[in-house]
Each structure stands twice: as structure tokens, then as C-alpha cells.
Amino acid sequence: MSSAFFAQFRSDTAKMLRQFGIKDGIHAFFQQESTSFNSASLFPAPRINHFDRGVIMGINRLPNTAFQLSLWDYYGSAGITSYSMVVFGKIGQRKSTFVKTYALRHSFLGVPLYVLDPKGEYEAFARALNLAYIDPRNEAINPFAKIPGTDANETLNQRVRVLSALLNIYSDQPLPSFTQHIIRGMCATLSSTDTPILDDFIHLASSGQVQLSADIDPGPLYQAMPNIQHLLVLLREELGDVLNRHYSLRALDELSHAGIVVNLSPWLNNKQQLAALLTATTEWLTPRLHTVGERKLLILDEAWSALEYEPFVGWLQSQLKLARQWTLSTILVAHAPGDLVSQAQSASRAEKIAASLPGNFVAKVVFHLDNHAVSPLLDWGLPSFATDWISNPQTLTPGSAFVQLGPLWGILDTVVTKYELAIADTDASLTASRNQAVHT
């Protein structure tokens, strides 16, 4: 550690100590050699900059110790109440390498992996780890299929949740609240069908033969039915080859129990379709994701590009909250925190997204970002001194990241083996392919 860096670290650490209510002992903290100081006696348990639970991801630069990270192992301590992580970083900073390495090392421990891959970069990864690799154009993704072992009410609620999200994504404006009665009535009418498809819902909307509760006035609801039918037809026109099939070539329970990668790259440049498919695919995976007691990892890569659709944001937040009871850890990957807000179509939507998303992610892993991209990190709860480090390419070189997990923080220098690098490092190839696309 250079003397200049250490001097800055001393100043920043003093601020951090005061932030966490530790006013005394700062001088003792730095009385030792700058390359081998010991902070253990100054920090309340768990110690602020020691990551000592889970798989080893590399070196924690500041205390020069192993950097261990498994979100399940920190749950319940120091106010850490979720398993969710967000990863930010410029292209070429190896954030994808970090995510894949984190997933790979947990896979070796028996943690099933589920990846929604809009960039189409996980195929080699899936083959190497014996994960099922799904192309939705060839295999049906039916989010309305009855989940084995669930009762009628659970099936009904699942279908209402996904149909409501899909229709709202394709609506020009939020659907009136009373249309929820239509959606629930349609799903209830099809309760005896194990694998309903879009055609079944369209037939109901056109015939008007929807079961409604006796205490509901059907007049305004049936007036809204043509719009519901229009949205369903639009969904079928755009995504019917994926969402309008009764059966897949392979049943979900026949796929690899090591995990599943779903290739969503054909829809990367159509944000509306991508939002719908991210929603539908996750719901299709529900039987795998909602299992009690088993650790599972869900990776949403490039999902930020679909966040301009508020129904998708609301659905995502509900999934993150549900994930706690299923010991499901979710990783959202984006270039910069501003990207999440910039997707919104209006200032009010941007404000809602900015205000609501940070609280859902207890872990933030931030690789190098440009100066203009770091200020939104303060809204995500990162300390102000961290933004200086994150924007400095000499502090955070490719493969290094600032990590915050509840009250814990540190600088991670990732360590990746040659074997892991061969299947995890896609940043260089992606950068080259994008540059080629620009020149051609």
C-alpha cells in the first residue's frame, strides 16, 4: 500500500469510524505498520471491513486478508436481511467475470444456478457446468402452467400475478384497478386447465364467459374487456412462439438439477419484449426457485434495460421480497446505477425507481466507473469516500471492486484460476465484438 494511498485511507477511515459510532481509538488503529495493521479490536462484531464467511473470492486489500463472500452466511447478522446483490461496472472491468466466478464456486458446493441471459454469453459457462441451456424459441416457456404440488389458490395467484404483469407491460398506461377482477376471473375460469396458453385467455376475452364474484358489478368490467383482448392479441403476435405453447420439449423437472441458463439474446434490443420474457421466464422457473431450505442463485444479467416498465419493476421488487423465504439469492448486473433510472420514460418514474430499488439489495459490488457515473451510488447507501476510489482507475483496476454488505465494506481484488478464466472472462470478447459492430 503506497504512503499516499494510506494517508487518504487514514482520513477516509476516520470518517467511516465516526459514521458507525466509533469515536475513539483512531490513533491506535494506525500506530502499526501501514502494510500490516490490525483493526479487529476497534470494530463491533461483525467487524466492518472483514469478510470471513463463504467462498473465497480473492484478497480484501485493506486488511490484506482473504475475501470470503456467500450472502446466505451473512444473513441475519448486523441488520442484513436479504440475499440480493447488485453489481455495477464499466465494460472491461471484469464484472461479468466476478459474477460467473461467484456462481461457479457456489456451484461446486452444490448451489443450483439459474441465469436469465439477455446477452447470450453464458452458453460456454452452461456447458462447462452441465447446466441446461434453453432457447425459448425451441422450447416453450409457459408461465401459466400449474406448479406440481401446489393447491388451487396458489396456482390462481401465480397466474394472476404473471398475467397482470404481462398485460401492464404491454399497456400504454397503467390498467385501471378494476381490471384485476377481470384478470382474476379469467384465471379462475381456467382453473381446471393445467397448461393454459394465450389463446385460451383470448377466447375468454372474446366470448365474455369469465367467472366473476357475485358481489362485482359486471358492467364496467365487460366494457374493459376489448382492451384486455387487444393486449392479449398483441402479446401473442410478439411472443406467441414462446408463450403460446401448451408443452415444452422437455418438462421442467427433467432439466439439469445443477441449474438452467435461458438465452434471451434474441430480444435484447426490444426492451418491452425483454421485460415480458424476464417476467415470464422467472415465473416458469418458480417450481425450481421456490423450494424450502435449499440455497439457490438467480442471475438477472442486463435486466436493467427492461426497467422502464413500472410493472416489471413492481414485479421484480415482489420477487426480491419473496426470495427471502425461499433462500434464493438474486444478482442484478448493470453498467452503472444511473442506467437503472435512465430507463424510465418520465421523471416521476425515474424518481420511483431511484427511491425503491436500492433498499432491495443488501450487497453492492462496484467496479470502476467514470466520474459522471458515481454520484448516484450515494443513493444506494455507499459512503462518500467510496465514490473517489471507484472513479479512480488506479485504485480500482480491472478485477477490483468496492464491496458493501450492510455495515461491512472492503476492496476486493479478485483471484481467478486459469480454468475459471477460460469460461468466465467474456469482457474482452464483448468489447471487441461491440467495437467491430461500431466500425462496420
XYZ file of C-alpha atoms in Angstrom, residues 57-59 61 92-95 97-98 367-368 396-402 411-416 427:
26
model
C -13.314 -14.582 -3.957
C -9.858 -13.038 -3.656
C -7.980 -10.649 -1.379
C -6.956 -5.289 0.054
C -13.868 -4.274 -19.483
C -13.708 -4.112 -15.667
C -14.468 -7.847 -15.331
C -17.760 -7.554 -13.511
C -16.023 -12.472 -14.643
C -16.761 -11.774 -10.971
C -16.118 -1.960 -10.209
C -14.507 1.129 -11.721
C -9.829 0.024 -8.873
C -8.010 -1.694 -11.699
C -9.861 -4.329 -13.786
C -10.879 -7.146 -11.463
C -11.012 -4.937 -8.340
C -14.240 -3.713 -6.751
C -15.553 -1.796 -3.782
C -11.887 -3.516 -1.594
C -11.845 -6.880 -3.321
C -9.018 -7.895 -5.628
C -10.496 -10.945 -7.333
C -8.360 -14.025 -7.859
C -9.410 -16.301 -10.724
C -15.480 -8.831 -21.159
